[in-house]
Amino acid sequence: MKITTLANYHQSYKESIDQPEVFWARVAESFSWKRKWDKVLDWNFSEPKVKWFEGGKLNITENCLDRHIETLGDTPAIIWEPNDPEEHHRVLTYKDLLFKVKQFANVLKNNGVKKGDRVCIYMGMIPELPIAVLACARMGAIHSVIFGGFSAQSIADRLQDARAEFIITCDGAYRGAKDIPLKAVIDDALIACAFVKRVIVCTRTRVPVSMIKGRDVWWEDEVKKVETQGNPDCPAEVMDAEDMLFILYTSGSTGKPKGVVHTTGGYMVWTAYTFQNVFQYQPGQIHFCTADIGWITGHSYIVYGPLLSGATSLMFEGVPTWPDAGRFWEIVDKYKVNILYTAPTAIRSLMGFGLEYVKDKDLSSLQVLGTVGEPINAEAWQWYYKNIGKENCPIVDTWWQTETGGVLISNLAKITPQKPTFATLPLPGVNPCLVDENGKEIEGNGVSGNLCIKTPWPGILRTTYGDHERCRLNYFATYPGLYFTGDGCLRDEHGNYRITGRVDDVLNVSGHRIGTAEVENAINMHAGVVESAVVGYPHDVKGQGIYAYVITEGHHSNENQTRQDIIQTVARIIGAIAKPDKIQFVKGLPKTRSGKIMRRILRKIAEGETSNLGDTSTLLDPGVVDEIKAGAL
Ligand code: WTA
């Protein structure tokens, strides 16, 4: 399963495209199945239908945990670094983790969770979060993790969409200097979700919380009950390869986030295969992925990929800049981290603090560096390469999406060549192409277009929860017969891919995907707002910032106050991650005669371009453009 040389990469790639079923059957055989599959792959992109390893039966947690116990039982599975460096860290060996996962799976059963039920997990980055995730998978429930930065309203939307009747949360979470009152947010969300039957609350910050009788229970009490029941075992539920493993909500170009669905067998094969090959993981290495488990990167490369591979996964509760901007480097030094996987936004932010925070840290344990989430600019790449990797560590620039389950395009550490700012070559099984506006494939090298994928790989999304048609429309209808990524892309003269950013109405702010329509909806909720239009603009640290053009009713006496109110509204409706960076009050928006907002113009103005705005003659009222230009921030 491991690619070991450049020639081996080319050979694997060719075989994976020529004979995908032979190739992936061989990879899948290295896992533990309760029943072998009948058919490796069945698909068409028109419905879409994608089935991998159909008829196969397995439980992913047996592959993550049980099968490693004999050889790796006492090896750390998870090392946890707390927010506060003064607090003691925790180590869970594979044995410990399996014990706790079984125990908590029994807690879930005691609380009425059944196979196929959706369980929402809204927790901070403590070991109980992956325990909860794996306990769901153990007993066949579908986990839906929601990032701790989302608001009550966002949680309520997701709970309703997934019809999740069970919630696992914490009293609160520590993130840098802040305490986040998670349970209080859940309480607000549940005002609109009376169908929720049970909330299990894990203790972390000891902030006072209100517990609702009959609905809310403490994690610790429930674990005690399981202990007194005396049976620590919990057999792994037998799952079909195509049974749902999890739902993860992500933003698209429409106002409502969609629940991306991943299933058991293909996701397992894909996360393990990509983890081992992209990072060239070697047994015994310590892998530190700095993402939050609330995002796909955390699902695939803190939890599933590393554990499926028997690796030691380091998880960090806090933020890179607290107590100071040396925190990542201190963690690398403290645990002798070998693989560091982070986001360009974090690199740019730390770069801004200077080398003072790097210079006295021993980073010599590092062997491989990685980035994900957004295009990395050349300056950040060089800084990372020189000052963190000391010019000794390859940087894998991994391009992928929530929908792809794991990495699709990346160099393989020390195996395939790196090229700064390029994700480089597709992984085996990945069949990319570039198309023009009309969906016509652009062949050859040295060309740009919209990035699509022609054939399914094991980790591709299967549907969007509760609405298959939406999945079709979003990903498979723009260019019939292809999976459309939403990204623009350049292919250089050697066939290396460079992802240039979204071509749809999705922003990428600090590596977080946010739909412009979602932010507009939130702004429009504010009383007094008549209409708004949101676009992205280049931001030194965040990659993209959020620029909002807002029309308000009548005259407001205090513009700054109104701005603050709008920002608060967005934080309340979506969460702090979607707060606009700039709000410009305007009298009108540039619209075509058919009423469509011309975002191209707004984008240019937000980028600081005022002269070359392109054709404005089709506008209903070309005069608004001058007014907007004059007031640009
Ligand atoms: C962007 C994160 C350039 C891209 C795993 C994609 C990237 C979106 C890269 C998915 C990269 C991710 N280079 N752009 N290496 N990685 N992106 O769903 O626009 O949160 O479509 O998944 O991030 O974001 P998501």
XYZ file of C-alpha atoms and ligand atoms in Angstrom:
658
model
C 0.000 0.000 0.000
C 2.976 2.279 0.530
C 4.539 4.097 -2.394
C 8.286 4.042 -1.887
C 9.885 5.549 -4.991
C 9.045 7.976 -7.750
C 8.866 5.128 -10.280
C 6.544 3.310 -7.919
C 4.288 6.377 -7.773
C 3.989 6.525 -11.568
C 3.350 2.809 -11.765
C 0.715 2.885 -8.990
C -0.913 5.888 -10.567
C -1.163 4.210 -13.940
C -2.567 1.015 -12.511
C -5.090 2.890 -10.359
C -6.475 4.617 -13.454
C -6.288 1.647 -15.829
C -7.593 -0.935 -13.381
C -9.153 0.820 -10.409
C -10.943 -2.256 -9.128
C -7.807 -4.374 -9.053
C -5.819 -1.568 -7.477
C -8.271 -0.696 -4.689
C -9.123 -4.312 -3.907
C -5.463 -4.842 -3.153
C -5.314 -1.797 -0.888
C -8.556 -2.776 0.870
C -7.257 -6.257 1.599
C -4.828 -4.849 4.154
C -7.767 -3.953 6.437
C -9.827 -6.186 8.647
C -13.241 -7.055 7.181
C -15.935 -9.173 8.766
C -17.117 -10.122 5.305
C -15.385 -9.481 2.017
C -17.048 -7.253 -0.584
C -18.897 -8.645 -3.601
C -18.057 -5.795 -5.943
C -15.243 -3.249 -5.651
C -16.913 -0.361 -7.471
C -20.279 0.504 -8.926
C -20.858 4.053 -10.098
C -22.321 6.666 -12.351
C -21.994 10.419 -11.866
C -25.379 11.215 -13.384
C -27.527 10.157 -10.380
C -24.871 10.271 -8.797
C -24.283 6.763 -7.483
C -20.985 5.681 -5.989
C -20.560 2.374 -4.155
C -17.237 1.024 -3.034
C -16.729 -2.449 -1.619
C -20.430 -3.242 -1.767
C -21.438 -6.233 0.294
C -18.356 -5.837 2.468
C -18.928 -5.759 6.229
C -16.691 -4.138 8.779
C -16.413 -1.754 11.670
C -13.977 1.110 11.228
C -13.106 1.197 14.956
C -11.858 -2.392 14.810
C -9.511 -1.175 12.113
C -8.523 1.905 14.124
C -8.131 0.146 17.457
C -8.711 -3.585 18.016
C -6.406 -4.817 15.288
C -3.487 -2.783 16.675
C -3.814 -3.957 20.281
C -1.537 -6.943 20.035
C 1.393 -5.039 18.569
C 0.716 -1.461 19.658
C -1.391 -1.810 22.804
C 0.948 0.269 24.929
C 1.830 2.746 22.178
C 0.295 6.209 22.521
C -2.655 6.581 20.168
C -3.447 10.112 21.282
C -1.236 12.621 23.021
C -3.218 15.573 24.235
C -1.664 18.983 24.877
C -3.944 21.231 26.933
C -4.659 24.878 26.243
C -2.798 25.938 29.372
C 0.842 24.813 29.161
C 0.888 24.562 32.978
C -1.789 21.885 32.979
C -0.683 18.274 32.671
C -0.848 16.661 29.242
C -2.593 13.308 28.732
C -1.525 10.199 26.886
C -3.986 7.519 25.760
C -2.425 4.314 24.548
C -4.236 2.176 21.989
C -5.396 -0.008 24.893
C -6.674 2.994 26.849
C -8.446 4.422 23.843
C -10.155 1.143 22.958
C -11.289 0.751 26.565
C -12.748 4.258 26.665
C -14.385 3.973 23.257
C -16.143 0.757 24.259
C -17.158 2.278 27.568
C -18.626 5.356 25.955
C -20.329 3.313 23.248
C -22.093 1.571 26.130
C -23.021 4.958 27.560
C -24.611 5.830 24.230
C -26.561 2.569 24.223
C -27.741 3.156 27.794
C -29.012 6.528 26.683
C -31.120 5.123 23.906
C -28.860 5.707 20.909
C -29.468 3.096 18.200
C -27.621 2.115 15.043
C -28.266 4.717 12.340
C -29.198 7.511 14.792
C -27.514 10.856 14.246
C -25.447 12.106 17.171
C -24.321 15.712 17.197
C -20.968 16.367 18.851
C -20.211 19.945 19.923
C -17.101 19.850 22.076
C -13.737 21.482 22.544
C -10.503 19.756 21.595
C -10.207 17.308 24.498
C -9.612 13.532 24.210
C -13.292 12.918 24.950
C -14.062 14.356 21.511
C -12.345 11.591 19.493
C -13.637 9.113 22.089
C -17.192 10.281 21.367
C -16.595 10.140 17.604
C -15.224 6.606 17.735
C -17.893 5.444 20.199
C -20.548 6.453 17.659
C -18.741 4.518 14.939
C -18.372 1.557 17.306
C -22.093 1.174 17.858
C -23.222 2.243 14.405
C -24.486 5.753 15.122
C -23.730 8.531 12.608
C -21.653 11.331 14.060
C -22.084 14.927 13.071
C -19.388 17.060 14.649
C -20.010 20.807 14.761
C -17.074 23.156 15.186
C -17.095 24.931 18.566
C -17.127 28.357 16.886
C -20.613 27.979 15.405
C -23.549 29.815 16.945
C -26.743 28.437 18.482
C -28.653 29.240 15.316
C -26.169 27.328 13.139
C -26.357 24.352 15.495
C -30.160 24.391 15.447
C -30.164 24.410 11.619
C -27.837 21.422 11.529
C -29.715 19.492 14.220
C -32.963 19.969 12.324
C -31.460 19.018 8.998
C -29.957 15.812 10.417
C -32.844 15.154 12.813
C -30.225 14.517 15.486
C -31.884 13.545 18.755
C -28.677 13.129 20.741
C -26.005 15.655 21.612
C -22.628 15.293 23.226
C -21.102 18.517 24.486
C -18.973 20.033 27.250
C -19.759 22.581 29.918
C -17.259 24.849 28.193
C -14.071 24.915 26.163
C -10.746 26.677 26.584
C -9.299 28.367 23.537
C -6.368 30.646 24.251
C -7.404 33.344 26.700
C -11.096 32.614 26.117
C -13.577 30.264 27.768
C -16.386 29.294 25.419
C -19.675 28.360 27.135
C -20.562 25.397 24.907
C -23.448 24.081 26.980
C -25.099 27.504 27.144
C -24.898 27.720 23.350
C -26.475 24.271 23.071
C -29.258 25.362 25.452
C -30.039 28.279 23.139
C -29.948 26.022 20.087
C -32.351 23.561 21.683
C -35.097 26.130 22.187
C -35.953 25.414 18.551
C -35.192 21.685 18.698
C -37.660 20.022 21.051
C -37.023 16.667 19.355
C -33.629 16.358 21.081
C -33.942 13.613 23.666
C -30.598 13.588 25.391
C -27.640 15.894 25.999
C -24.527 14.322 27.485
C -22.281 16.945 29.061
C -18.586 16.363 29.663
C -16.861 18.433 32.334
C -14.005 20.655 31.235
C -14.125 24.267 32.412
C -16.502 23.838 35.382
C -18.412 26.928 34.344
C -21.897 26.754 35.897
C -24.421 25.174 33.535
C -28.117 24.517 33.775
C -29.062 20.873 33.435
C -32.588 20.170 32.207
C -34.269 17.326 34.061
C -34.940 14.306 31.897
C -32.851 15.646 29.038
C -29.356 16.491 30.270
C -26.926 14.086 31.945
C -23.247 14.276 32.903
C -20.706 12.265 30.924
C -18.898 11.266 34.128
C -22.081 9.975 35.832
C -23.024 7.938 32.792
C -19.554 6.400 32.633
C -19.866 5.447 36.318
C -23.143 3.701 35.582
C -21.474 1.654 32.860
C -18.678 0.800 35.297
C -21.097 -0.487 37.890
C -22.870 -2.552 35.227
C -19.555 -4.375 35.125
C -19.223 -5.322 31.462
C -16.452 -3.292 29.840
C -16.871 -4.914 26.446
C -18.759 -3.498 23.527
C -18.642 -5.615 20.405
C -18.178 -3.621 17.241
C -21.435 -3.272 15.333
C -21.294 -4.965 11.943
C -21.608 -2.220 9.318
C -22.033 -2.365 5.580
C -19.217 -0.754 3.637
C -21.739 1.780 2.340
C -23.394 2.517 5.715
C -23.086 6.162 6.717
C -20.152 6.902 8.986
C -20.654 10.615 9.450
C -22.213 13.842 8.304
C -20.159 17.022 8.205
C -21.800 20.315 7.307
C -20.032 22.622 4.924
C -20.813 25.839 3.102
C -21.636 26.074 -0.557
C -22.810 28.802 -2.853
C -26.365 28.695 -1.535
C -27.482 30.089 1.797
C -27.864 26.790 3.626
C -24.890 24.602 4.629
C -25.152 21.046 3.385
C -24.515 17.822 5.229
C -21.753 16.020 3.361
C -22.115 12.263 3.892
C -19.202 9.846 4.058
C -19.615 6.096 4.343
C -17.563 3.475 6.130
C -15.471 1.342 3.768
C -14.307 3.842 1.166
C -13.563 6.577 3.692
C -11.504 4.138 5.743
C -9.420 3.034 2.780
C -8.960 6.578 1.524
C -7.918 8.243 4.789
C -5.447 5.502 5.679
C -3.986 5.317 2.168
C -3.554 9.065 1.832
C -2.171 9.479 5.367
C 0.509 6.871 4.832
C 1.497 8.001 1.371
C 1.292 11.772 1.462
C 3.147 12.122 4.763
C 5.154 8.951 4.173
C 4.320 7.990 7.715
C 6.831 5.648 9.390
C 5.901 3.532 12.402
C 6.692 5.286 15.663
C 6.401 8.806 14.318
C 4.454 11.517 16.115
C 1.971 13.267 13.873
C 0.686 16.724 14.835
C -2.235 18.022 12.820
C -3.207 21.443 14.164
C -6.766 21.451 12.776
C -9.884 21.208 14.904
C -11.785 17.917 14.799
C -14.822 20.043 13.928
C -13.458 20.270 10.359
C -12.759 17.521 7.841
C -9.000 17.867 8.309
C -9.376 16.878 11.945
C -11.698 13.970 11.123
C -9.349 12.520 8.522
C -5.888 13.415 9.824
C -6.222 13.623 13.617
C -8.652 10.762 14.115
C -9.199 8.243 11.336
C -6.098 8.340 9.066
C -3.517 8.197 11.875
C -5.389 5.670 14.038
C -6.049 3.381 11.070
C -2.292 3.473 10.538
C -1.338 2.782 14.158
C 0.250 6.207 14.458
C 0.531 8.520 17.454
C -1.705 11.504 16.868
C -1.057 14.662 18.831
C -4.085 16.838 19.496
C -3.866 20.381 20.826
C -6.651 22.120 22.681
C -5.478 25.690 22.262
C -4.500 28.255 19.655
C -1.108 28.966 18.001
C -0.681 32.400 19.575
C -1.401 31.700 23.226
C 0.239 32.228 25.695
C 2.567 33.402 22.936
C 3.294 32.908 19.255
C 5.807 30.160 20.005
C 3.213 27.627 21.099
C 3.368 25.300 18.055
C 7.168 25.256 18.160
C 7.141 24.583 21.874
C 4.834 21.600 21.293
C 7.064 20.285 18.496
C 10.055 20.567 20.839
C 8.267 19.067 23.866
C 6.953 15.941 22.123
C 9.594 15.628 19.393
C 6.965 15.897 16.687
C 7.935 14.314 13.348
C 5.112 15.416 11.056
C 3.517 18.859 11.344
C 0.360 19.556 9.340
C -1.099 23.056 9.506
C -2.809 25.804 7.506
C -1.261 28.664 5.517
C -3.222 31.173 7.611
C -1.489 29.918 10.773
C 1.904 30.121 9.073
C 1.252 33.685 7.898
C 0.043 34.738 11.308
C 3.088 33.257 13.093
C 5.417 34.649 10.456
C 4.148 38.088 11.453
C 5.468 37.611 14.996
C 9.025 37.156 13.760
C 11.701 34.565 14.439
C 12.050 35.416 18.095
C 9.491 32.736 18.963
C 11.182 30.100 16.832
C 14.854 30.594 17.609
C 15.201 28.883 20.976
C 13.041 25.847 20.083
C 14.519 22.530 19.040
C 12.697 21.590 15.847
C 15.173 18.934 14.754
C 12.646 16.113 15.204
C 10.601 17.422 12.259
C 10.791 15.360 9.089
C 7.736 16.326 7.083
C 5.697 19.547 6.951
C 2.261 19.901 5.447
C -0.287 22.553 4.579
C -3.982 22.444 3.798
C -7.069 24.568 3.474
C -6.146 27.329 1.054
C -3.521 28.246 -1.491
C -0.175 28.901 0.162
C 1.619 32.010 -1.037
C 5.307 31.827 -1.937
C 6.442 33.967 0.994
C 4.724 31.775 3.597
C 6.004 28.631 1.863
C 9.608 29.876 2.008
C 9.296 30.963 5.612
C 7.909 27.568 6.628
C 10.537 25.717 4.612
C 13.535 27.699 5.910
C 12.657 28.527 9.475
C 10.593 25.554 10.549
C 11.860 22.774 8.290
C 15.427 24.184 8.238
C 15.472 23.312 4.527
C 15.478 19.636 5.481
C 11.794 18.816 5.435
C 9.637 18.528 2.349
C 6.387 20.492 2.449
C 3.374 18.581 1.229
C 0.825 21.051 -0.149
C -2.312 18.960 0.134
C -5.337 19.999 -1.885
C -8.666 18.451 -0.958
C -12.168 19.231 0.347
C -14.754 18.147 2.895
C -16.416 16.318 0.017
C -13.300 14.396 -1.000
C -12.754 12.758 2.409
C -8.984 12.969 2.106
C -6.175 14.439 0.026
C -6.587 14.284 -3.779
C -3.674 16.313 -5.111
C -0.355 16.631 -3.290
C 3.295 15.830 -3.562
C 4.323 12.769 -1.546
C 6.969 13.609 1.044
C 10.466 12.883 -0.272
C 8.980 10.732 -3.076
C 7.566 13.118 -5.655
C 9.069 16.584 -6.199
C 7.654 19.600 -4.433
C 7.045 22.887 -6.159
C 6.286 25.923 -3.981
C 2.635 27.057 -4.268
C 1.713 23.946 -6.270
C -0.197 20.964 -4.901
C 1.602 19.169 -7.779
C 0.328 15.717 -8.829
C -2.838 13.684 -8.244
C -2.747 10.709 -5.904
C -3.388 7.237 -7.300
C -7.074 6.895 -8.055
C -7.532 10.606 -8.741
C -8.357 11.557 -12.299
C -8.415 15.376 -12.558
C -9.226 17.497 -15.584
C -9.651 21.181 -16.360
C -12.720 22.414 -18.178
C -13.757 25.740 -19.669
C -17.008 27.595 -18.922
C -18.887 25.298 -21.294
C -17.586 22.137 -19.725
C -15.231 21.375 -22.549
C -12.063 19.680 -21.368
C -8.912 21.752 -21.757
C -6.201 19.316 -22.713
C -2.470 19.749 -22.610
C -0.155 21.517 -20.200
C 0.361 25.155 -19.367
C -3.400 25.783 -19.175
C -5.979 27.009 -16.650
C -9.598 26.093 -16.065
C -12.140 24.807 -13.623
C -10.981 21.749 -11.733
C -13.112 18.614 -12.106
C -12.549 14.939 -11.369
C -13.578 12.337 -13.903
C -13.915 9.137 -11.890
C -14.676 8.230 -8.275
C -12.012 7.568 -5.657
C -12.942 5.665 -2.478
C -13.302 8.787 -0.293
C -15.738 10.782 -2.461
C -18.936 12.036 -0.781
C -21.957 9.803 -1.382
C -24.762 12.291 -0.903
C -25.833 15.368 1.005
C -27.884 14.302 3.964
C -31.602 14.123 3.316
C -31.381 15.680 -0.153
C -29.682 13.646 -2.844
C -30.840 15.986 -5.594
C -28.960 18.799 -3.926
C -25.796 16.715 -4.075
C -26.348 16.153 -7.780
C -27.022 19.811 -8.493
C -24.103 21.039 -6.440
C -21.360 18.750 -7.633
C -22.432 16.724 -10.657
C -24.701 18.957 -12.729
C -22.521 21.964 -13.600
C -20.429 19.799 -15.931
C -22.401 16.615 -16.603
C -20.397 13.447 -16.098
C -17.821 15.158 -13.898
C -17.422 15.953 -10.212
C -16.977 19.744 -10.049
C -14.759 20.976 -7.225
C -15.666 24.679 -7.310
C -11.966 25.517 -7.593
C -10.027 27.247 -10.332
C -6.753 25.653 -11.264
C -3.642 25.949 -13.391
C -1.672 23.039 -14.836
C 1.951 23.906 -15.565
C 4.102 22.644 -18.401
C 4.996 19.508 -16.425
C 1.446 18.640 -15.441
C 1.668 20.033 -11.889
C -1.572 21.429 -10.497
C -1.818 24.745 -8.729
C -5.175 25.515 -7.140
C -5.912 29.204 -7.490
C -9.032 29.494 -5.314
C -12.794 29.185 -5.496
C -14.615 30.119 -8.658
C -18.054 29.960 -7.023
C -19.556 32.199 -4.349
C -17.668 30.551 -1.529
C -15.095 32.426 0.543
C -12.096 30.873 2.205
C -11.391 32.861 5.339
C -8.465 31.512 7.371
C -9.038 28.155 5.708
C -12.717 28.140 6.712
C -15.285 27.824 3.966
C -18.036 30.411 4.171
C -20.746 31.019 1.580
C -21.315 34.643 0.593
C -25.068 33.959 0.510
C -24.918 32.663 4.078
C -23.253 35.862 5.301
C -25.698 38.004 3.307
C -28.664 36.162 4.856
C -27.220 36.792 8.311
C -26.602 40.495 7.639
C -30.119 40.859 6.254
C -31.507 39.561 9.548
C -30.417 42.779 11.197
C -33.348 45.179 11.537
C -32.717 48.182 9.365
C -30.770 46.331 6.684
C -32.533 46.401 3.339
C -30.081 44.469 1.233
C -26.471 43.383 1.218
C -23.834 41.871 -1.016
C -20.762 40.079 0.290
C -17.501 39.423 -1.528
C -13.988 38.365 -0.565
C -10.851 40.498 -0.784
C -7.192 39.559 -0.334
C -6.166 39.583 3.340
C -2.551 39.252 4.474
C -3.180 36.749 7.239
C -6.604 35.247 6.596
C -6.077 34.704 2.873
C -9.457 36.250 2.230
C -11.343 38.818 4.242
C -15.092 39.431 4.152
C -16.224 42.694 2.550
C -19.911 43.554 2.902
C -21.803 46.236 0.984
C -24.905 47.096 2.943
C -27.977 49.188 2.185
C -29.753 50.363 5.310
C -33.174 51.852 5.801
C -33.172 55.639 6.020
C -30.491 57.461 7.923
C -28.481 56.072 10.820
C -26.972 58.517 13.226
C -24.019 56.404 14.268
C -22.458 54.373 11.481
C -19.943 52.654 13.716
C -22.653 51.496 16.071
C -24.650 50.071 13.169
C -21.517 48.301 11.944
C -20.958 46.744 15.344
C -24.593 45.673 15.505
C -24.385 44.011 12.103
C -21.198 42.200 13.069
C -22.877 40.960 16.252
C -25.855 39.773 14.242
C -23.610 37.733 11.960
C -21.803 36.252 14.971
C -25.146 35.294 16.460
C -26.581 33.813 13.285
C -23.506 31.950 11.971
C -20.660 32.302 14.458
C -17.613 34.473 15.022
C -15.769 32.983 12.031
C -18.111 34.743 9.599
C -17.825 38.305 10.960
C -17.302 40.789 8.116
C -13.933 42.541 8.160
C -15.234 45.572 6.285
C -18.729 46.986 5.999
C -19.400 49.738 3.482
C -22.781 51.446 3.575
C -24.099 52.092 0.089
C -27.268 53.531 -1.410
C -27.558 50.970 -4.169
C -25.925 47.833 -5.545
C -24.800 47.306 -9.144
C -27.532 45.196 -10.693
C -28.299 44.000 -14.165
C -31.724 44.782 -15.628
C -32.816 41.324 -14.587
C -31.947 42.162 -10.978
C -28.770 40.118 -10.619
C -26.035 41.684 -8.508
C -22.823 42.056 -10.490
C -20.379 40.704 -7.971
C -17.484 40.975 -10.375
C -17.629 44.750 -9.971
C -17.999 44.607 -6.206
C -15.089 42.189 -5.981
C -12.858 44.499 -7.961
C -13.721 47.485 -5.806
C -13.094 45.439 -2.650
C -9.714 44.456 -4.078
C -8.874 48.145 -4.450
C -9.265 48.242 -8.221
C -11.140 51.348 -9.335
C -10.263 51.973 -12.955
C -10.674 48.713 -14.810
C -14.117 47.512 -13.817
C -15.032 45.955 -17.138
C -18.295 46.459 -18.936
C -20.837 48.292 -16.808
C -23.199 49.175 -19.639
C -25.658 46.375 -18.825
C -26.252 47.837 -15.380
C -29.651 49.139 -14.475
C -28.090 52.218 -12.919
C -24.378 52.628 -13.788
C -24.283 55.625 -11.443
C -24.217 53.487 -8.300
C -20.755 52.258 -9.248
C -19.225 55.716 -8.880
C -20.842 56.187 -5.525
C -19.543 52.789 -4.326
C -16.047 53.533 -5.646
C -16.005 56.854 -3.838
C -16.918 55.264 -0.527
C -14.665 52.187 -0.808
C -12.886 51.157 2.402
C -9.317 25.111 -0.555
C -10.348 21.491 3.605
C -5.293 25.513 -2.339
C -10.013 24.849 -1.877
C -9.526 20.202 3.490
C -11.032 23.798 -1.521
C -6.907 24.571 -1.018
C -11.446 24.204 -0.131
C -5.985 23.614 -0.540
C -11.965 23.057 0.682
C -4.646 23.688 -1.034
C -7.909 23.244 0.380
N -4.355 24.647 -1.928
N -6.555 25.506 -1.900
N -3.690 22.858 -0.624
N -6.645 22.811 0.318
N -8.087 24.306 -0.409
O -13.931 21.717 2.565
O -10.630 26.044 -2.308
O -12.787 23.082 4.363
O -12.110 23.751 -2.408
O -11.614 21.254 3.117
O -10.249 24.745 0.456
O -12.201 23.433 2.011
P -12.705 22.386 3.079
